[in-house]
Amino acid sequence: MRRTVFNEDHEAFRETLRAFIEAEVVPVYDEWFAAGQAPRDFYYKLAELGVFGIRVDEEYGGAGIDSYKFEAVMYEETARAGVSFGGSGVHVLLGLPYIKMLASDEQKKRFLPKFVTGEEMWALAMTEPGTGSDLAGMKTTAKLSDDGTHYVLNGAKTFITGGVHADRVIVCARTAAPREDDRRFGISLFAVDTKAEGYSVGRKLDKLGLKTSDTAELAFVDVKVPVDDLLGEENKGFYYLGGNLPSERWGIAFGAYAQAAAAVRFAKEYVQERTVFGKPVAAFQNTKFELAACQAEVDAAQAVADRALEALDADELTPAEAASAKLFCTEVAHRVIDRCLQLHGGYGFMNEYPIARLYADNRVNRIYGGTSEVMKMIIAKDMGL
């Protein structure tokens, strides 16, 4: 389909990134998969490539490009190669917006140069055991010390992507009790140093998919967090989280579309090479019809993802539009990847084939960042229902 979302700069970046993936990721990806995470040193290579600083202002060592389109290219190219960049995705997509939106000038001077170089990798810790999507019900607390110099953090978080390698984690914690008329009041955000005493990484979680992404449980026992590491204003954390959800959901939507497109590519290549009853699987009418139907769905998902990208870059992507894009693209990816795996037959069930890994990786798209059911609630509310 004719596409206008990318320009020559994006395509030049695509060529560079594709060559980087072929040289630095593909040859060792099976090792990452077996280890359950990408090595920490790999993030320095990404930093050298410049991917962490694209949307960071030049005064802090970044490129100062206020656009998500280069990240969109990364989604497409990693999916195309059947790989990922480990848990580093949250560093830029989840960590950076909070720093840019909430950090003071002093904090930006401390945080952003190390963010760009990969010296400090960031993660976001919201979810707690037993709370799931009910962020207002979180139990982690941060109490201001008597002398007012620091907060004392206690609690636990789970499903924290990038949690094993993180050097700084944006932790959501209660600094005040909820109000009777507003359960969301009283949550604050802190840029917690993972080297602080009392901070610990628990289990590295064994997931169905996203095997190269380090996902962990975190625990905080009387962790002292300097008041200078509070992000934004006290007790307004829930509203800050809501403000960044559209960009997070766009990322999931665009990543899902890219996965669906990659699945069609993998299936097309496979059926052209695999022979059954003396002829290529691609020669059968059912194969052609299945792939044609999948391609049509991918085309539609691409249009939705691109439209959301343009709106995000223009700072016009609404929560309902982001929810709609996430719902549509993740559901399309679910259907397309399943059908493409079916065309692989028994080999589609083997992890040595990228379609099998893609099938497992894709499943979480309809869960994290807000489940499909939550997306439907947001869309329905926007419709006045």
mmCIF file of C-alpha atoms in Angstrom:
data_model
loop_
_atom_site.group_PDB
_atom_site.id
_atom_site.type_symbol
_atom_site.label_atom_id
_atom_site.label_comp_id
_atom_site.label_asym_id
_atom_site.label_seq_id
_atom_site.Cartn_x
_atom_site.Cartn_y
_atom_site.Cartn_z
ATOM 1 C CA MET A 1 0.000 0.000 0.000
ATOM 2 C CA ARG A 2 1.064 3.593 -0.634
ATOM 3 C CA ARG A 3 2.528 4.940 2.571
ATOM 4 C CA THR A 4 3.469 8.486 3.547
ATOM 5 C CA VAL A 5 4.334 8.219 7.231
ATOM 6 C CA PHE A 6 8.115 7.873 6.726
ATOM 7 C CA ASN A 7 10.601 10.116 4.896
ATOM 8 C CA GLU A 8 14.175 9.661 3.607
ATOM 9 C CA ASP A 9 15.685 10.108 7.077
ATOM 10 C CA HIS A 10 13.546 7.307 8.460
ATOM 11 C CA GLU A 11 14.459 5.009 5.577
ATOM 12 C CA ALA A 12 18.171 5.752 6.021
ATOM 13 C CA PHE A 13 17.795 4.872 9.706
ATOM 14 C CA ARG A 14 15.989 1.684 8.673
ATOM 15 C CA GLU A 15 18.957 0.591 6.543
ATOM 16 C CA THR A 16 21.391 1.273 9.376
ATOM 17 C CA LEU A 17 19.214 -0.521 11.895
ATOM 18 C CA ARG A 18 18.676 -3.536 9.639
ATOM 19 C CA ALA A 19 22.432 -3.934 9.190
ATOM 20 C CA PHE A 20 22.949 -3.569 12.966
ATOM 21 C CA ILE A 21 20.369 -6.275 13.695
ATOM 22 C CA GLU A 22 21.932 -8.662 11.195
ATOM 23 C CA ALA A 23 25.399 -8.123 12.654
ATOM 24 C CA GLU A 24 24.757 -7.740 16.389
ATOM 25 C CA VAL A 25 21.497 -9.523 17.193
ATOM 26 C CA VAL A 26 20.632 -12.338 14.784
ATOM 27 C CA PRO A 27 23.865 -14.344 15.315
ATOM 28 C CA VAL A 28 23.449 -14.421 19.115
ATOM 29 C CA TYR A 29 19.676 -14.301 19.497
ATOM 30 C CA ASP A 30 19.345 -18.010 20.265
ATOM 31 C CA GLU A 31 21.759 -17.510 23.160
ATOM 32 C CA TRP A 32 19.649 -14.652 24.503
ATOM 33 C CA PHE A 33 16.537 -16.789 24.149
ATOM 34 C CA ALA A 34 18.105 -19.625 26.156
ATOM 35 C CA ALA A 35 19.399 -17.226 28.819
ATOM 36 C CA GLY A 36 16.046 -15.490 29.164
ATOM 37 C CA GLN A 37 17.450 -12.009 28.642
ATOM 38 C CA ALA A 38 19.689 -9.870 26.494
ATOM 39 C CA PRO A 39 23.103 -9.110 28.024
ATOM 40 C CA ARG A 40 23.498 -5.747 29.738
ATOM 41 C CA ASP A 41 26.426 -4.839 27.473
ATOM 42 C CA PHE A 42 24.134 -4.951 24.446
ATOM 43 C CA TYR A 43 22.372 -1.831 25.692
ATOM 44 C CA TYR A 44 25.601 0.121 25.341
ATOM 45 C CA LYS A 45 25.665 -0.893 21.671
ATOM 46 C CA LEU A 46 22.131 0.430 21.246
ATOM 47 C CA ALA A 47 23.226 3.659 22.913
ATOM 48 C CA GLU A 48 26.171 3.973 20.529
ATOM 49 C CA LEU A 49 23.744 3.537 17.648
ATOM 50 C CA GLY A 50 21.867 6.539 19.031
ATOM 51 C CA VAL A 51 18.490 4.929 19.618
ATOM 52 C CA PHE A 52 18.170 6.058 23.257
ATOM 53 C CA GLY A 53 18.711 9.725 22.487
ATOM 54 C CA ILE A 54 16.503 10.356 19.472
ATOM 55 C CA ARG A 55 13.807 12.178 21.459
ATOM 56 C CA VAL A 56 16.196 13.643 24.062
ATOM 57 C CA ASP A 57 17.150 17.310 23.778
ATOM 58 C CA GLU A 58 20.576 18.085 22.334
ATOM 59 C CA GLU A 59 21.762 19.801 25.528
ATOM 60 C CA TYR A 60 21.635 16.405 27.250
ATOM 61 C CA GLY A 61 23.392 14.504 24.460
ATOM 62 C CA GLY A 62 20.382 13.529 22.375
ATOM 63 C CA ALA A 63 19.303 14.249 18.817
ATOM 64 C CA GLY A 64 16.409 16.497 19.819
ATOM 65 C CA ILE A 65 13.951 14.944 17.355
ATOM 66 C CA ASP A 66 10.442 15.173 18.783
ATOM 67 C CA SER A 67 8.982 12.213 16.908
ATOM 68 C CA TYR A 68 8.083 8.583 17.549
ATOM 69 C CA LYS A 69 8.667 7.602 13.917
ATOM 70 C CA PHE A 70 12.172 6.311 14.464
ATOM 71 C CA GLU A 71 10.827 4.068 17.217
ATOM 72 C CA ALA A 72 8.187 2.875 14.759
ATOM 73 C CA VAL A 73 10.973 1.845 12.388
ATOM 74 C CA MET A 74 12.559 -0.126 15.233
ATOM 75 C CA TYR A 75 9.300 -1.989 15.830
ATOM 76 C CA GLU A 76 9.128 -2.941 12.162
ATOM 77 C CA GLU A 77 12.741 -3.990 11.814
ATOM 78 C CA THR A 78 12.985 -6.103 14.957
ATOM 79 C CA ALA A 79 9.724 -7.864 14.043
ATOM 80 C CA ARG A 80 10.930 -8.376 10.471
ATOM 81 C CA ALA A 81 14.053 -10.148 11.746
ATOM 82 C CA GLY A 82 12.137 -12.148 14.350
ATOM 83 C CA VAL A 83 14.136 -10.660 17.237
ATOM 84 C CA SER A 84 13.804 -8.097 20.010
ATOM 85 C CA PHE A 85 16.117 -5.715 21.836
ATOM 86 C CA GLY A 86 15.470 -7.398 25.174
ATOM 87 C CA GLY A 87 13.945 -5.277 27.902
ATOM 88 C CA SER A 88 15.360 -2.045 26.529
ATOM 89 C CA GLY A 89 12.072 -1.010 24.920
ATOM 90 C CA VAL A 90 10.647 0.253 28.213
ATOM 91 C CA HIS A 91 13.709 2.479 28.663
ATOM 92 C CA VAL A 92 12.575 4.764 25.839
ATOM 93 C CA LEU A 93 8.854 4.135 25.452
ATOM 94 C CA LEU A 94 7.966 4.128 29.170
ATOM 95 C CA GLY A 95 10.826 5.802 30.980
ATOM 96 C CA LEU A 96 11.581 8.795 28.778
ATOM 97 C CA PRO A 97 8.087 10.373 28.671
ATOM 98 C CA TYR A 98 8.005 10.671 32.459
ATOM 99 C CA ILE A 99 11.444 12.259 32.611
ATOM 100 C CA LYS A 100 10.577 14.748 29.883
ATOM 101 C CA MET A 101 7.195 15.568 31.369
ATOM 102 C CA LEU A 102 7.933 15.614 35.104
ATOM 103 C CA ALA A 103 11.645 16.031 35.785
ATOM 104 C CA SER A 104 12.945 19.393 36.966
ATOM 105 C CA ASP A 105 15.863 21.018 35.162
ATOM 106 C CA GLU A 106 18.180 19.713 37.882
ATOM 107 C CA GLN A 107 16.808 16.199 37.499
ATOM 108 C CA LYS A 108 17.131 16.285 33.724
ATOM 109 C CA LYS A 109 20.778 17.275 34.061
ATOM 110 C CA ARG A 110 21.315 14.290 36.371
ATOM 111 C CA PHE A 111 19.238 11.724 34.523
ATOM 112 C CA LEU A 112 19.234 12.348 30.789
ATOM 113 C CA PRO A 113 22.962 12.208 29.872
ATOM 114 C CA LYS A 114 23.238 8.765 31.485
ATOM 115 C CA PHE A 115 19.914 7.782 29.906
ATOM 116 C CA VAL A 116 21.280 8.533 26.431
ATOM 117 C CA THR A 117 24.549 6.616 26.946
ATOM 118 C CA GLY A 118 22.859 3.584 28.474
ATOM 119 C CA GLU A 119 24.796 4.068 31.689
ATOM 120 C CA GLU A 120 21.468 4.182 33.495
ATOM 121 C CA MET A 121 18.702 1.972 32.139
ATOM 122 C CA TRP A 122 15.172 2.833 33.242
ATOM 123 C CA ALA A 123 12.055 0.790 33.949
ATOM 124 C CA LEU A 124 8.550 1.529 35.235
ATOM 125 C CA ALA A 125 7.071 -0.256 38.265
ATOM 126 C CA MET A 126 3.303 0.034 38.570
ATOM 127 C CA THR A 127 1.760 -3.435 38.893
ATOM 128 C CA GLU A 128 1.631 -5.183 42.253
ATOM 129 C CA PRO A 129 0.790 -8.758 43.215
ATOM 130 C CA GLY A 130 -2.974 -8.945 43.532
ATOM 131 C CA THR A 131 -3.828 -5.533 42.078
ATOM 132 C CA GLY A 132 -3.402 -5.965 38.319
ATOM 133 C CA SER A 133 -5.071 -3.119 36.447
ATOM 134 C CA ASP A 134 -6.458 -1.569 39.666
ATOM 135 C CA LEU A 135 -3.604 0.876 40.206
ATOM 136 C CA ALA A 136 -5.630 2.835 42.743
ATOM 137 C CA GLY A 137 -5.501 -0.243 44.957
ATOM 138 C CA MET A 138 -1.711 -0.347 45.221
ATOM 139 C CA LYS A 139 -0.202 -1.075 48.647
ATOM 140 C CA THR A 140 3.385 0.134 48.188
ATOM 141 C CA THR A 141 3.987 3.180 50.399
ATOM 142 C CA ALA A 142 6.479 6.027 50.547
ATOM 143 C CA LYS A 143 6.463 7.952 53.811
ATOM 144 C CA LEU A 144 8.307 11.223 54.237
ATOM 145 C CA SER A 145 10.980 11.102 56.932
ATOM 146 C CA ASP A 146 10.711 13.279 60.016
ATOM 147 C CA ASP A 147 13.527 15.528 58.832
ATOM 148 C CA GLY A 148 11.970 15.862 55.353
ATOM 149 C CA THR A 149 15.115 14.769 53.484
ATOM 150 C CA HIS A 150 13.873 11.469 52.078
ATOM 151 C CA TYR A 151 10.967 9.070 51.685
ATOM 152 C CA VAL A 152 10.954 5.546 53.106
ATOM 153 C CA LEU A 153 9.713 3.118 50.467
ATOM 154 C CA ASN A 154 8.126 -0.243 51.350
ATOM 155 C CA GLY A 155 6.246 -2.716 49.192
ATOM 156 C CA ALA A 156 6.535 -4.984 46.168
ATOM 157 C CA LYS A 157 5.996 -4.869 42.407
ATOM 158 C CA THR A 158 5.647 -7.589 39.804
ATOM 159 C CA PHE A 159 5.749 -8.034 35.994
ATOM 160 C CA ILE A 160 8.391 -5.301 35.738
ATOM 161 C CA THR A 161 9.873 -5.415 32.246
ATOM 162 C CA GLY A 162 13.526 -4.418 32.257
ATOM 163 C CA GLY A 163 13.549 -4.953 36.014
ATOM 164 C CA VAL A 164 16.649 -7.145 36.133
ATOM 165 C CA HIS A 165 18.992 -4.760 34.310
ATOM 166 C CA ALA A 166 17.407 -1.474 35.439
ATOM 167 C CA ASP A 167 19.572 1.140 37.133
ATOM 168 C CA ARG A 168 16.669 3.500 37.799
ATOM 169 C CA VAL A 169 13.039 2.486 38.250
ATOM 170 C CA ILE A 170 10.081 4.842 38.275
ATOM 171 C CA VAL A 171 8.177 3.430 41.238
ATOM 172 C CA CYS A 172 4.535 4.252 41.920
ATOM 173 C CA ALA A 173 3.789 4.412 45.628
ATOM 174 C CA ARG A 174 1.189 5.789 48.016
ATOM 175 C CA THR A 175 2.222 8.962 49.814
ATOM 176 C CA ALA A 176 -1.267 9.682 51.134
ATOM 177 C CA ALA A 177 -4.490 7.805 51.755
ATOM 178 C CA PRO A 178 -7.097 7.867 48.973
ATOM 179 C CA ARG A 179 -9.946 10.299 49.321
ATOM 180 C CA GLU A 180 -13.506 9.093 49.733
ATOM 181 C CA ASP A 181 -14.457 10.750 46.465
ATOM 182 C CA ASP A 182 -11.223 9.893 44.635
ATOM 183 C CA ARG A 183 -9.401 6.566 45.099
ATOM 184 C CA ARG A 184 -6.726 7.719 42.671
ATOM 185 C CA PHE A 185 -5.467 10.522 44.879
ATOM 186 C CA GLY A 186 -2.344 9.920 46.958
ATOM 187 C CA ILE A 187 -0.045 8.134 44.503
ATOM 188 C CA SER A 188 3.379 9.598 43.730
ATOM 189 C CA LEU A 189 6.207 8.700 41.347
ATOM 190 C CA PHE A 190 9.843 8.253 42.349
ATOM 191 C CA ALA A 191 13.017 7.739 40.303
ATOM 192 C CA VAL A 192 14.490 5.044 42.523
ATOM 193 C CA ASP A 193 18.179 4.128 42.365
ATOM 194 C CA THR A 194 18.345 0.323 42.216
ATOM 195 C CA LYS A 195 21.595 0.352 44.185
ATOM 196 C CA ALA A 196 19.826 1.789 47.229
ATOM 197 C CA GLU A 197 19.927 -0.288 50.397
ATOM 198 C CA GLY A 198 16.740 -2.308 50.852
ATOM 199 C CA TYR A 199 15.990 -2.466 47.124
ATOM 200 C CA SER A 200 16.080 -5.990 45.731
ATOM 201 C CA VAL A 201 15.264 -7.853 42.547
ATOM 202 C CA GLY A 202 13.323 -11.049 43.199
ATOM 203 C CA ARG A 203 12.526 -13.746 40.693
ATOM 204 C CA LYS A 204 13.272 -13.240 37.032
ATOM 205 C CA LEU A 205 9.864 -14.372 35.807
ATOM 206 C CA ASP A 206 9.515 -17.306 33.424
ATOM 207 C CA LYS A 207 7.084 -16.055 30.796
ATOM 208 C CA LEU A 208 5.185 -17.721 27.980
ATOM 209 C CA GLY A 209 6.766 -15.348 25.477
ATOM 210 C CA LEU A 210 9.103 -12.344 25.297
ATOM 211 C CA LYS A 211 11.840 -14.684 26.465
ATOM 212 C CA THR A 212 14.691 -12.243 25.837
ATOM 213 C CA SER A 213 13.035 -9.511 27.895
ATOM 214 C CA ASP A 214 14.086 -9.469 31.552
ATOM 215 C CA THR A 215 10.902 -9.299 33.610
ATOM 216 C CA ALA A 216 11.145 -9.395 37.381
ATOM 217 C CA GLU A 217 9.603 -9.003 40.780
ATOM 218 C CA LEU A 218 10.888 -6.104 42.870
ATOM 219 C CA ALA A 219 10.862 -5.605 46.639
ATOM 220 C CA PHE A 220 11.433 -2.496 48.745
ATOM 221 C CA VAL A 221 12.276 -2.712 52.440
ATOM 222 C CA ASP A 222 12.823 0.680 54.072
ATOM 223 C CA VAL A 223 14.435 2.048 50.909
ATOM 224 C CA LYS A 224 15.522 5.657 51.412
ATOM 225 C CA VAL A 225 14.559 7.756 48.387
ATOM 226 C CA PRO A 226 15.881 11.342 48.436
ATOM 227 C CA VAL A 227 13.190 13.995 48.088
ATOM 228 C CA ASP A 228 15.138 15.179 45.036
ATOM 229 C CA ASP A 229 14.094 11.964 43.282
ATOM 230 C CA LEU A 230 10.356 12.657 43.479
ATOM 231 C CA LEU A 231 9.045 13.082 39.916
ATOM 232 C CA GLY A 232 6.444 15.814 39.583
ATOM 233 C CA GLU A 233 4.171 16.760 42.439
ATOM 234 C CA GLU A 234 3.313 14.562 45.374
ATOM 235 C CA ASN A 235 0.002 12.656 45.222
ATOM 236 C CA LYS A 236 -0.597 13.298 41.508
ATOM 237 C CA GLY A 237 1.079 10.167 40.159
ATOM 238 C CA PHE A 238 -2.088 8.481 38.962
ATOM 239 C CA TYR A 239 -2.916 11.401 36.696
ATOM 240 C CA TYR A 240 0.625 11.444 35.310
ATOM 241 C CA LEU A 241 0.314 7.741 34.510
ATOM 242 C CA GLY A 242 -2.927 8.363 32.652
ATOM 243 C CA GLY A 243 -1.316 11.109 30.608
ATOM 244 C CA ASN A 244 1.307 8.760 29.207
ATOM 245 C CA LEU A 245 -0.973 5.815 28.474
ATOM 246 C CA PRO A 246 -1.802 6.906 24.888
ATOM 247 C CA SER A 247 1.870 6.728 23.831
ATOM 248 C CA GLU A 248 2.317 3.384 25.584
ATOM 249 C CA ARG A 249 -0.766 1.954 23.900
ATOM 250 C CA TRP A 250 0.318 3.298 20.530
ATOM 251 C CA GLY A 251 3.608 1.431 21.003
ATOM 252 C CA ILE A 252 1.795 -1.823 21.684
ATOM 253 C CA ALA A 253 -0.514 -1.265 18.713
ATOM 254 C CA PHE A 254 2.312 -0.481 16.319
ATOM 255 C CA GLY A 255 4.392 -3.378 17.593
ATOM 256 C CA ALA A 256 1.460 -5.743 17.097
ATOM 257 C CA TYR A 257 0.923 -4.547 13.528
ATOM 258 C CA ALA A 258 4.659 -5.053 12.845
ATOM 259 C CA GLN A 259 4.466 -8.581 14.253
ATOM 260 C CA ALA A 260 1.503 -9.406 12.017
ATOM 261 C CA ALA A 261 3.357 -8.105 8.967
ATOM 262 C CA ALA A 262 6.393 -10.201 9.905
ATOM 263 C CA ALA A 263 4.212 -13.296 10.327
ATOM 264 C CA VAL A 264 2.917 -12.945 6.769
ATOM 265 C CA ARG A 265 6.501 -12.602 5.536
ATOM 266 C CA PHE A 266 7.638 -15.701 7.440
ATOM 267 C CA ALA A 267 4.663 -17.726 6.192
ATOM 268 C CA LYS A 268 5.090 -16.600 2.596
ATOM 269 C CA GLU A 269 8.751 -17.620 2.592
ATOM 270 C CA TYR A 270 7.976 -20.954 4.237
ATOM 271 C CA VAL A 271 5.160 -22.025 1.892
ATOM 272 C CA GLN A 272 7.241 -21.162 -1.149
ATOM 273 C CA GLU A 273 10.067 -23.441 0.014
ATOM 274 C CA ARG A 274 8.093 -26.295 1.608
ATOM 275 C CA THR A 275 6.771 -28.994 -0.744
ATOM 276 C CA VAL A 276 3.799 -31.301 -0.147
ATOM 277 C CA PHE A 277 2.558 -33.930 -2.576
ATOM 278 C CA GLY A 278 5.255 -32.903 -5.004
ATOM 279 C CA LYS A 279 4.528 -29.184 -5.192
ATOM 280 C CA PRO A 280 5.107 -26.070 -3.059
ATOM 281 C CA VAL A 281 2.564 -25.399 -0.331
ATOM 282 C CA ALA A 282 2.191 -21.961 -1.912
ATOM 283 C CA ALA A 283 0.672 -23.579 -5.003
ATOM 284 C CA PHE A 284 -2.485 -24.668 -3.160
ATOM 285 C CA GLN A 285 -5.504 -22.390 -3.412
ATOM 286 C CA ASN A 286 -6.140 -22.517 0.337
ATOM 287 C CA THR A 287 -2.634 -21.210 1.010
ATOM 288 C CA LYS A 288 -3.120 -18.333 -1.389
ATOM 289 C CA PHE A 289 -6.499 -17.450 0.091
ATOM 290 C CA GLU A 290 -5.221 -17.617 3.665
ATOM 291 C CA LEU A 291 -2.229 -15.381 2.990
ATOM 292 C CA ALA A 292 -4.305 -12.971 0.930
ATOM 293 C CA ALA A 293 -6.782 -12.597 3.783
ATOM 294 C CA CYS A 294 -3.936 -12.094 6.262
ATOM 295 C CA GLN A 295 -2.325 -9.459 4.045
ATOM 296 C CA ALA A 296 -5.605 -7.550 3.832
ATOM 297 C CA GLU A 297 -5.815 -7.500 7.633
ATOM 298 C CA VAL A 298 -2.204 -6.343 7.908
ATOM 299 C CA ASP A 299 -2.898 -3.529 5.437
ATOM 300 C CA ALA A 300 -5.793 -2.342 7.585
ATOM 301 C CA ALA A 301 -3.739 -2.574 10.792
ATOM 302 C CA GLN A 302 -0.912 -0.623 9.168
ATOM 303 C CA ALA A 303 -3.302 2.181 8.263
ATOM 304 C CA VAL A 304 -4.642 2.324 11.831
ATOM 305 C CA ALA A 305 -1.158 2.208 13.356
ATOM 306 C CA ASP A 306 0.150 4.890 11.009
ATOM 307 C CA ARG A 307 -2.809 7.171 11.699
ATOM 308 C CA ALA A 308 -2.233 6.817 15.436
ATOM 309 C CA LEU A 309 1.478 7.544 14.920
ATOM 310 C CA GLU A 310 0.742 10.774 13.072
ATOM 311 C CA ALA A 311 -1.693 11.821 15.795
ATOM 312 C CA LEU A 312 0.860 10.988 18.513
ATOM 313 C CA ASP A 313 3.552 13.051 16.815
ATOM 314 C CA ALA A 314 1.107 15.948 16.565
ATOM 315 C CA ASP A 315 0.279 15.535 20.278
ATOM 316 C CA GLU A 316 -3.328 14.867 19.309
ATOM 317 C CA LEU A 317 -3.741 11.157 20.098
ATOM 318 C CA THR A 318 -6.664 10.864 22.513
ATOM 319 C CA PRO A 319 -7.030 8.063 25.078
ATOM 320 C CA ALA A 320 -9.997 6.640 23.141
ATOM 321 C CA GLU A 321 -8.105 6.714 19.828
ATOM 322 C CA ALA A 322 -5.115 5.012 21.407
ATOM 323 C CA ALA A 323 -7.389 2.380 22.940
ATOM 324 C CA SER A 324 -9.061 1.799 19.577
ATOM 325 C CA ALA A 325 -5.709 1.398 17.810
ATOM 326 C CA LYS A 326 -4.445 -1.006 20.459
ATOM 327 C CA LEU A 327 -7.637 -3.077 20.424
ATOM 328 C CA PHE A 328 -7.756 -3.340 16.634
ATOM 329 C CA CYS A 329 -4.078 -3.964 15.938
ATOM 330 C CA THR A 330 -3.593 -6.514 18.704
ATOM 331 C CA GLU A 331 -6.704 -8.460 17.688
ATOM 332 C CA VAL A 332 -5.564 -8.437 14.038
ATOM 333 C CA ALA A 333 -2.110 -9.665 15.061
ATOM 334 C CA HIS A 334 -3.689 -12.462 17.083
ATOM 335 C CA ARG A 335 -5.678 -13.717 14.112
ATOM 336 C CA VAL A 336 -2.962 -13.268 11.502
ATOM 337 C CA ILE A 337 -0.135 -14.872 13.466
ATOM 338 C CA ASP A 338 -2.311 -17.858 14.341
ATOM 339 C CA ARG A 339 -3.217 -18.435 10.680
ATOM 340 C CA CYS A 340 0.389 -18.016 9.563
ATOM 341 C CA LEU A 341 1.544 -20.531 12.147
ATOM 342 C CA GLN A 342 -1.069 -22.976 10.840
ATOM 343 C CA LEU A 343 0.475 -22.703 7.363
ATOM 344 C CA HIS A 344 3.775 -23.890 8.832
ATOM 345 C CA GLY A 345 2.174 -27.129 9.991
ATOM 346 C CA GLY A 346 4.073 -28.975 12.727
ATOM 347 C CA TYR A 347 7.160 -26.840 12.203
ATOM 348 C CA GLY A 348 5.200 -23.819 13.330
ATOM 349 C CA PHE A 349 5.173 -25.331 16.814
ATOM 350 C CA MET A 350 8.966 -25.480 16.983
ATOM 351 C CA ASN A 351 10.811 -22.615 18.675
ATOM 352 C CA GLU A 352 13.579 -22.771 16.079
ATOM 353 C CA TYR A 353 11.113 -21.156 13.681
ATOM 354 C CA PRO A 354 10.456 -17.440 14.258
ATOM 355 C CA ILE A 355 6.695 -17.887 13.799
ATOM 356 C CA ALA A 356 6.531 -19.999 16.978
ATOM 357 C CA ARG A 357 8.323 -17.367 19.039
ATOM 358 C CA LEU A 358 6.201 -14.666 17.478
ATOM 359 C CA TYR A 359 3.041 -16.555 18.425
ATOM 360 C CA ALA A 360 4.102 -16.653 22.075
ATOM 361 C CA ASP A 361 5.402 -13.078 22.131
ATOM 362 C CA ASN A 362 2.220 -11.674 20.623
ATOM 363 C CA ARG A 363 -0.151 -13.071 23.228
ATOM 364 C CA VAL A 364 0.663 -10.486 25.892
ATOM 365 C CA ASN A 365 -0.287 -7.591 23.591
ATOM 366 C CA ARG A 366 -3.948 -8.056 24.497
ATOM 367 C CA ILE A 367 -3.096 -7.973 28.212
ATOM 368 C CA TYR A 368 -0.446 -5.414 29.106
ATOM 369 C CA GLY A 369 -0.934 -1.692 28.728
ATOM 370 C CA GLY A 370 -4.576 -2.402 29.523
ATOM 371 C CA THR A 371 -6.477 -5.526 28.494
ATOM 372 C CA SER A 372 -8.679 -5.668 25.401
ATOM 373 C CA GLU A 373 -11.677 -5.540 27.720
ATOM 374 C CA VAL A 374 -10.415 -2.307 29.295
ATOM 375 C CA MET A 375 -9.864 -0.869 25.806
ATOM 376 C CA LYS A 376 -13.488 -1.610 24.960
ATOM 377 C CA MET A 377 -14.630 0.169 28.122
ATOM 378 C CA ILE A 378 -12.619 3.281 27.194
ATOM 379 C CA ILE A 379 -13.974 3.301 23.648
ATOM 380 C CA ALA A 380 -17.550 2.744 24.800
ATOM 381 C CA LYS A 381 -17.281 5.578 27.312
ATOM 382 C CA ASP A 382 -16.000 7.876 24.569
ATOM 383 C CA MET A 383 -19.046 6.877 22.492
ATOM 384 C CA GLY A 384 -21.290 8.060 25.313
ATOM 385 C CA LEU A 385 -22.336 4.552 26.292
#
